[in-house]
Structures are given as structure tokens and as C-alpha cells.
Amino acid sequence: MQGVSILTEGSSLQPSSTDDSIKRRRARSITTTVRAIVFLCITLLATICVAAFRSVQIQSTEVEHIISTSFQATDANEKVFRDVTEAQNSLLRYQLSGDRDELTTFRNARTQIRPAQEQLHSHLTRLTNREDISSEKLVIQLESNQQDTIRLWLASALKSERAALNSELPNFTQSARLFEDFRQANSRLDELFGYESIEARNRARAASSTGIKVILIAAFASTVIMLVFGLRIARSISRPITALSGTIKHQREGDLSVRARENFGSAEVRSLATDFNLLAEANLKSRLRIEDVNDRMANLIDLGNVLGEKLGLHELLTRIVESARQLIGARYVAIALLDESGKEVVEFVTAGFSPDQVAAIGDLPKGLGLLGVTFHDTQIIRLEHISASPLSVGFPPNHPPMESFLGVPIVIDGTVIGSFYLTDSISGTFSAEDEQVAHSLSLVAAVAIRNVQRLETERVRANTLERVNEIELVIHAKSISERPFDVMSASLGKGLGVDRVFVRTVDSGGEYQLASQWQRDGLQPIGNEMVAAFPSVGDLAEDLWKSASVRIIDDHMSASGPIDERSRSHQRITGARAAIIAPIGIGDRVIGIVSVLMVDGPRHWTAPEAEVLKRVANYVATTIINDEHVEIQRNHITKLEQLERQKSNFLATVSHELRTPLTSIIGYLELLQEGYAGTISDEQKHMLEVMNRNSDRLQALIENLLVISRIEGSEVAITRSGIFICDLIATTCEEFLPLAKSRGISFEVNPGPNTAIVKGDERQLRSVIANVVSNAIKFSHIGGLVKISCAVDSATQTVEVTCIDVGIGIPLADQGNLFVRFFRAGNAVEKQIPGTGLGLSIVELIVREHGGHIRLASTEGEGTTVVIDFPLSTQDSF
């Protein structure tokens, strides 16, 4: 039957690809047509608007020009009016006042009229040249009329001016009438200008109204066209967009599985739906990936909390590799830690390997391949195929095959302390998210490992300090009654659990002798004959002390490099397999060397054990040096006591052996001088006076030495009481008054107030005043002046005694040695002024003993001032 379509097997109820192509072409045609119509309407509307706007703009410009020209002509016409008016008024003022200055004003105004007329004519010419000016003839006529009136008035005004200059009676009435004709002509011209301005504004309004109407009509027509065609295509667009909007709403509400229809609506809408579905698929994958990363990060945070617990290092590393295997999804995981030098692997923990596989692999990795790269580089290595990398050096025998690789260095404070690697990702290859999680895990692991290492270091340090303190306490407790080296040997042997301890010290000849030895039970001490065979260790002790280090030997039998004869001899004599050797010294002095030995086998010495030996050796050295210092001080004190006794004996000898014969000598000199042995000549008398003078000097010297001895040795008990300085000064100065008069020296004494009280020994304080006053008199010129005074300074609570002389003074170079015993100033020696050089030193010693201070100021040739300060006391305190 014709016209009937039969669906055969394999037919589809879906539209064919040809129909879809036709629909797409039709949709594109409709879209193109709509776009063309919209573009045409917009272009038409824009063209009309631009044309109307331009027309209105041109007309507005022309009208503005006319108005501007009209305003300029009006201003020029007003200027003509002002100039003529000013000239006319000047003539009238001259008529009324007779002031000839007004004629000058008239001339000035008259000269301005002609330029103003020319400017007005120029503006009127531009105005009348326009075609749209309807009153062109009227303008010309009114301008001509105004010029005529000005010419007539000006002629009359000039006649009036000449008449005034000739002292004739001017005709001001005619001039006023002609001015009135000018004013009327000028007013008519102004009215014409105003009329033209109003007409120009009206034309502008009419032009603007027409342009607005054209724009409104064009806009309305374009709007109608766009609405008609827009409504026709809105239906074909709104429904697919509504459906797409519903799909977006479901996506926003969380239904990520819903998709937009890609075969519904125009080509643009279908293309938009396709792009939306692609974004939805990517968003779903991203959401799943974010959830996976969030789960990993949550697990990583939980792992950080677990690793923050107190764990041992091996347990911590086991937790890390097991967690890394679960978080990242790898078949094999391993973590390696480096030693302090960063060269050797000291810890290696795996996950995913069976015990048989670990045993079959054997030794720890050396870090030659990819693992070694992570030891020296802070960058993460991520590979799809290990064998394809040029950094790979292959696997050791019995190692399971591995494909993908993720190596992560463990870095803290910029230093690589180890690394961990993951191989054979469950998903095939390791992703960027896996790399990020592994990096975060390495940061957590680094902090946890460093904390465990620090705790272990602190624990070892605490144990070391505890062991050192115990040994030091033993040495300190027994070193008084026992030899310190013996105590140190026994303490080190028991504390470190070694087989033997040897201590050798250097004697006065620089040779090292065996000072002490200790051995555990079951071992025999080394005999003297074997001790004598010990090699010299002087150079070794010096080297170790200078480098502040110890020598550690874990095993003599496996020591790398050749063994020198000294070490071989030491091993043969002691039977040692392992040893630690440390120097004993302090400052620049090496006292000896100590060795702790293992005999039965090798031993891996630890840094804390070496530190124990080093610190104990330093402590013993300090103890020995302190003991030596104590002994030296004891000997020094003994010698000082002996010297003190010798000095006392010497002073006793001086007192007994010198004073007694000196007294006899002085007595016999007095008898000879008085003539008991017969008459003496003048020459003999002079000799006796010299002998007497030197005897007095020697006696004064002996007395001063005895005074110093008594003060320093405290041989005589000093009785301290309240001394009134005013009384002391008065009585002492009275004793020296005859000496002063004999030299013609004026003596001014101001004893001071009764409140000047000093706590001290009266005899010693009197000696101070006597020495100061006698020096002042002795070193003064004949006929000079000596002043002594006393005052109380309440601010500093001191008693101030001042002695001033106008004498020979003291050279500046000698003033620093004035209080040195037996020192005398150079000018005193030159002038042969007698003295012992002990006076001021005795004064300074007594003043210091009484808590005071002495100050001296002197100028050579002018005199000397001595000021002594004593602490002020009160009478109530005694």
C-alpha cells in the first residue's frame, strides 16, 4: 500500500541523523535571522537617532551663533551709548560748574565714540550676512539713522566746546535735543537685537522638538519589530532553558547524578547542555576526590595525635609505615633514618614485606639508587616505572619486583634526616593527591621523630649526668683519705662495667708513670715489669688534650687502617680488644691519661660513655689542682708566719740592741757638749752638733719603725674612745709653737667645734697631727705661714682636718710616691732637709685604720695642703 511506512527489523523510533541535521540547520537559520533583524533594528534606530541629534545640534549651533552675535552687537551698541552719554554729561557739568577739567573728560569720551561705532558696525555686518535674518534692511536703516544722529550731535558738541574755549555762550539746548535724537535711535536698535534673539530661541525649540519626535518614532518602530520577532523565538528558547534551569537546581540541591537533555532546544541551548553535563561529570569526580582527600587528612590528623604519644623510635617508625600504606594505598612501604653525619642508615623499618622476604633481602640499603637521592634532595620523586628512571640502580637479590614509586624525604630545620618510599600503588600509579598526602605525612613524621630523638637524647644525658655525679661524689668523699686516682679507677671500672682501668701521670721529668690501675674480679693486675714495657703515651695525651677529644676503639682486631707499634704493644700488654682513652689536664697543663679497657671482646662504645670518662677525668684534674693550690697556700701562709715572727724578732732586736746604745751615745754627746770632759773648740763643737743631729735622726727612724710594727702587727692593744679633735689639735700645736717661733713661722690654729669627735686611739691620732704639723713647719720658708683647722661636714658626717703651709711644695712627678715608705721628694733631698721618709706613710696607715681618708695637693714653690677626713662620731655613742 502506497504512502505507508513499514518499520523493519533494526529500525529505530529515534529521529534520524538527517532530521537532526535539518533541525540544527533550521535552528541556526532562525537564530541567524533573528540576529540580523535585531542588528538591523538597532542600526536603524542608531542611524535615525544620530541624524536627528546631528540636525538638532547643527540648528542649535546656528541659533547659538545668531544669539551670540546679537548679544555682541547689543554690547557694542551699549558701548556707543555710554561713550556719547559720557561726552554729553561732561558738557552739561561744564555748563553748571564751569570746570574746564570737564572739557578734558568730554574730549576723552569723544575719542572713544568712533572705535565703538566701528565695533558695532562689524557685529551688524556678521549678523546681516546670515540668510536666516529677516530684518536685514531694518538693521541697516537703524544703524544709518544712529550714525546720522551721532554726527549731528557731535557737530553741535564741538561748536559748544569752541564757544566755551573762546569764552562765548555755548548753545547747550541744541546739543541736548540732538542727544535725545541719538538716544531714541539707539533704543530702537536695541529693541531690534532683542527681537532677533527671541526669534532664534524659538527656531531652536522647534528644531529640538522635531528631532525628539523623530527619535521617538524610530525607537517605537524598532521596539515593535523586535517584540514581534522576539515573541516568536522566545517559545523555542524558554522551554529548554527552563528544563536546563531545573537540572541546575537539582545539581545545586546535591543530586549530582542528574543531567541536562542534549537534544532539546536550539543549537546554542543544546551546546550549553552538553558543556553543562561535562562540567557536572568533572564536578562529580572532583567531589569524590575531595572527599577522599578529606578522609585522608582526617586519618592523617588522627595519626598525628597517635604519634604524639610516648613511643619508642622503632614503634614510632612502624606506626608511620603502616599508616602510610593505608592512607596512600601502596603494597610496600619502607622508612629509613640516617645517622648524625647523614651518610649511613641506622634505622630501616618496612611494611608489606613478609619476614621471609626481609630475611632474604639481607643488609640494610646503602642509599645508592632512588633511596639515596631522597637522602640528599628535599624534592619528592614520583615515578610510574622505576626501571625507566636513570636514577634507579636495580634491586638486590631476592627483592620483590616493584613498579610505581613515590619517594619522600623527611626534612626538619632544612636538614634531611631520612626518607620513606612507597611502591606499587593499588590504583596503578601514584597521583598528585597521593604526593600531597605523603608530603603532609612526612612533616608529621619529622616532628614526631625529632621529638622521640630529643627525648632519648635527654634521657641518655640525664643518665650520663647521674652516673658522673655518682662518681664525682665517691671521689669527693674518699679523696681526702685515699688517693684520687685510685678512687677514680675503681669508680669508672664499676660505673662503666669495663674490665680494666689504667691511669698514668706525668712526673717532674716529663715521663709518664702508672699512677693507678683497677681490674674486675678474675683478672690479675699488670706487674711492674709489664708496666715498664708500656709504650710512651705523652704525645697521645698532648694531642688529645689540645683537640679536647677522646680516642675510641671499638675493636682492635677490626680497626680500619694500619695499627701503629704503640697501639699493638699496648694491646699485647693489656690484652685489650676495645678501649676509650681520655687526657687528664686543666688549662695548658696535661696531668696524665686514663684508659678504660675491654679484654674479653669488642664493645661498641656510646657517646655518653665517652662523655662520662671525659668529665670524670676533668673533675679529677680539677680536684688535684685544687689540692695543690690548697697545699701551696698552706705553705705560703707558713712562710708568711715565719716572716712575721722574724720581723717581730728583728724589731725586738732593734728596740733592745739599738735603742740602748743609742741612748748612751746621745747622753755622752750631751756631756761633751756641756763641757764635762773639758773645754771643746769651735770645730769640735760643730762636729758634736752634727753627731747629735744624726743621732736624733736615727732615734726618730727607730721610733717610726716601731710605730709601724705596732700598727701592722697589732702587738699593742688599741683602745678606741671618743676623741675631741679640737683638744688634740690645740695641745699638739702648742708643743710645736717653740719650733715655729725659732724659724720665724706664723702659726694660725683653728681647733674647730666641740662636736668634732672621732672614735679612735688618742696616741695614734696625736701622731697623725704631729707628723702633719711638723712637716708643714719643716718644709716652710723662714718667716712663712702655717694654718691648721678643723671643721664638721654634716652632709657627709665627717670631721675634716686641714693643714696648709706656704713652703717649698712638692714636685708633680714625686706626688704619686709620697705615701711610699722611705720615699722623699727630690727638692727636699736637694735642700738637705732632714727626714726619714716614713712620716706620711705612718699618717696614711693610721688614718686608714681609723676609717678615714687623706688627700694632698701641692704646687712646687708655693706650698702644700693636706686634708684628712675622719668618720664623725657622737659623744652619746661611747
Coordinates of C-alpha atoms in Angstrom, one line a residue, residues 650-669 695 698-699 702-703 706:
F650 CA 114.1 42.0 114.3
L651 CA 112.0 44.8 115.8
A652 CA 112.7 43.5 119.3
T653 CA 116.4 43.4 118.4
V654 CA 116.2 46.9 117.1
S655 CA 114.4 48.1 120.2
H656 CA 116.8 46.4 122.6
E657 CA 120.1 46.4 120.8
L658 CA 119.9 49.8 119.0
R659 CA 117.9 52.0 121.3
T660 CA 120.0 51.2 124.4
P661 CA 123.4 52.0 122.9
L662 CA 121.9 55.0 121.0
T663 CA 120.6 56.4 124.3
S664 CA 124.1 56.1 125.8
I665 CA 125.6 57.8 122.7
I666 CA 123.2 60.7 123.0
G667 CA 123.8 61.0 126.7
Y668 CA 127.6 61.2 126.3
L669 CA 127.2 63.7 123.4
S695 CA 121.7 60.7 116.5
L698 CA 118.5 57.7 113.9
Q699 CA 116.4 57.7 117.0
I702 CA 113.8 53.7 115.0
E703 CA 110.7 55.1 116.7
L706 CA 108.5 50.6 115.9

